[in-house]
Amino acid sequence: MVNFQNELPNIPVHNLEVVFCPSEPKKPVSIKRVSDGSDVALEEDNGNILIRLEELETVEMFEIK
């Protein structure tokens, strides 16, 4: 996820919900934040994955297994 704003510095955004819809739905085993290795609550519905993020400053990546 990237928080891109025309004016710098970026203002952090809060309470994001992102739905990831993989082309081949599979039940995920785990989701981790790449920045600190912490687990992210796993929510899945019919092959779609819901990621909730309290705050995004500039960039965050996730590892979905």
Tab-separated table of N, CA, C and O in Angstrom, residues 28-51:
chain	number	residue	atom	x	y	z
A	28	PRO	N	-6.072	-18.124	2.603
A	28	PRO	CA	-4.772	-17.707	3.118
A	28	PRO	C	-4.480	-18.358	4.469
A	28	PRO	O	-5.386	-18.639	5.241
A	29	VAL	N	-3.193	-18.596	4.729
A	29	VAL	CA	-2.757	-19.196	5.981
A	29	VAL	C	-2.370	-18.102	6.973
A	29	VAL	O	-2.687	-18.178	8.148
A	30	SER	N	-1.667	-17.070	6.472
A	30	SER	CA	-1.238	-15.981	7.349
A	30	SER	C	-0.979	-14.716	6.542
A	30	SER	O	-0.760	-14.782	5.328
A	31	ILE	N	-1.009	-13.584	7.240
A	31	ILE	CA	-0.654	-12.290	6.660
A	31	ILE	C	0.278	-11.608	7.651
A	31	ILE	O	-0.019	-11.544	8.842
A	32	LYS	N	1.415	-11.107	7.146
A	32	LYS	CA	2.379	-10.396	7.993
A	32	LYS	C	2.728	-9.057	7.367
A	32	LYS	O	2.800	-8.943	6.151
A	33	ARG	N	2.973	-8.076	8.243
A	33	ARG	CA	3.506	-6.798	7.786
A	33	ARG	C	4.978	-7.008	7.503
A	33	ARG	O	5.706	-7.552	8.336
A	34	VAL	N	5.451	-6.574	6.347
A	34	VAL	CA	6.853	-6.756	5.995
A	34	VAL	C	7.740	-5.838	6.832
A	34	VAL	O	8.842	-6.211	7.221
A	35	SER	N	7.266	-4.645	7.160
A	35	SER	CA	8.096	-3.664	7.864
A	35	SER	C	8.582	-4.143	9.229
A	35	SER	O	9.708	-3.869	9.620
A	36	ASP	N	7.736	-4.870	9.957
A	36	ASP	CA	8.136	-5.296	11.301
A	36	ASP	C	7.863	-6.784	11.575
A	36	ASP	O	8.115	-7.270	12.660
A	37	GLY	N	7.344	-7.500	10.591
A	37	GLY	CA	7.096	-8.930	10.743
A	37	GLY	C	5.906	-9.293	11.605
A	37	GLY	O	5.685	-10.457	11.899
A	38	SER	N	5.114	-8.284	12.004
A	38	SER	CA	3.972	-8.570	12.875
A	38	SER	C	2.824	-9.206	12.096
A	38	SER	O	2.637	-8.954	10.900
A	39	ASP	N	2.071	-10.056	12.790
A	39	ASP	CA	0.905	-10.691	12.181
A	39	ASP	C	-0.211	-9.686	12.012
A	39	ASP	O	-0.388	-8.774	12.821
A	40	VAL	N	-0.979	-9.875	10.946
A	40	VAL	CA	-2.162	-9.059	10.682
A	40	VAL	C	-3.362	-9.984	10.838
A	40	VAL	O	-3.321	-11.135	10.394
A	41	ALA	N	-4.414	-9.488	11.465
A	41	ALA	CA	-5.615	-10.301	11.643
A	41	ALA	C	-6.089	-10.818	10.285
A	41	ALA	O	-6.170	-10.065	9.317
A	42	LEU	N	-6.365	-12.098	10.237
A	42	LEU	CA	-6.742	-12.758	8.992
A	42	LEU	C	-8.261	-12.793	8.852
A	42	LEU	O	-8.955	-13.360	9.683
A	43	GLU	N	-8.747	-12.132	7.799
A	43	GLU	CA	-10.178	-12.178	7.499
A	43	GLU	C	-10.326	-12.562	6.036
A	43	GLU	O	-9.725	-11.937	5.159
A	44	GLU	N	-11.114	-13.588	5.785
A	44	GLU	CA	-11.296	-14.106	4.438
A	44	GLU	C	-12.774	-14.367	4.205
A	44	GLU	O	-13.489	-14.813	5.097
A	45	ASP	N	-13.226	-14.032	2.986
A	45	ASP	CA	-14.628	-14.256	2.639
A	45	ASP	C	-14.710	-14.654	1.172
A	45	ASP	O	-14.397	-13.845	0.294
A	46	ASN	N	-15.085	-15.884	0.908
A	46	ASN	CA	-15.226	-16.399	-0.457
A	46	ASN	C	-13.986	-16.156	-1.306
A	46	ASN	O	-14.079	-15.755	-2.460
A	47	GLY	N	-12.810	-16.340	-0.732
A	47	GLY	CA	-11.560	-16.171	-1.481
A	47	GLY	C	-11.008	-14.763	-1.475
A	47	GLY	O	-9.892	-14.541	-1.926
A	48	ASN	N	-11.776	-13.802	-0.999
A	48	ASN	CA	-11.293	-12.424	-0.888
A	48	ASN	C	-10.668	-12.227	0.493
A	48	ASN	O	-11.126	-12.792	1.478
A	49	ILE	N	-9.618	-11.404	0.551
A	49	ILE	CA	-8.893	-11.184	1.795
A	49	ILE	C	-9.080	-9.737	2.232
A	49	ILE	O	-8.855	-8.817	1.442
A	50	LEU	N	-9.499	-9.545	3.473
A	50	LEU	CA	-9.683	-8.205	4.031
A	50	LEU	C	-8.500	-7.873	4.923
A	50	LEU	O	-8.159	-8.639	5.826
A	51	ILE	N	-7.853	-6.742	4.636
A	51	ILE	CA	-6.743	-6.255	5.437
A	51	ILE	C	-7.167	-4.932	6.061
A	51	ILE	O	-7.597	-4.020	5.348
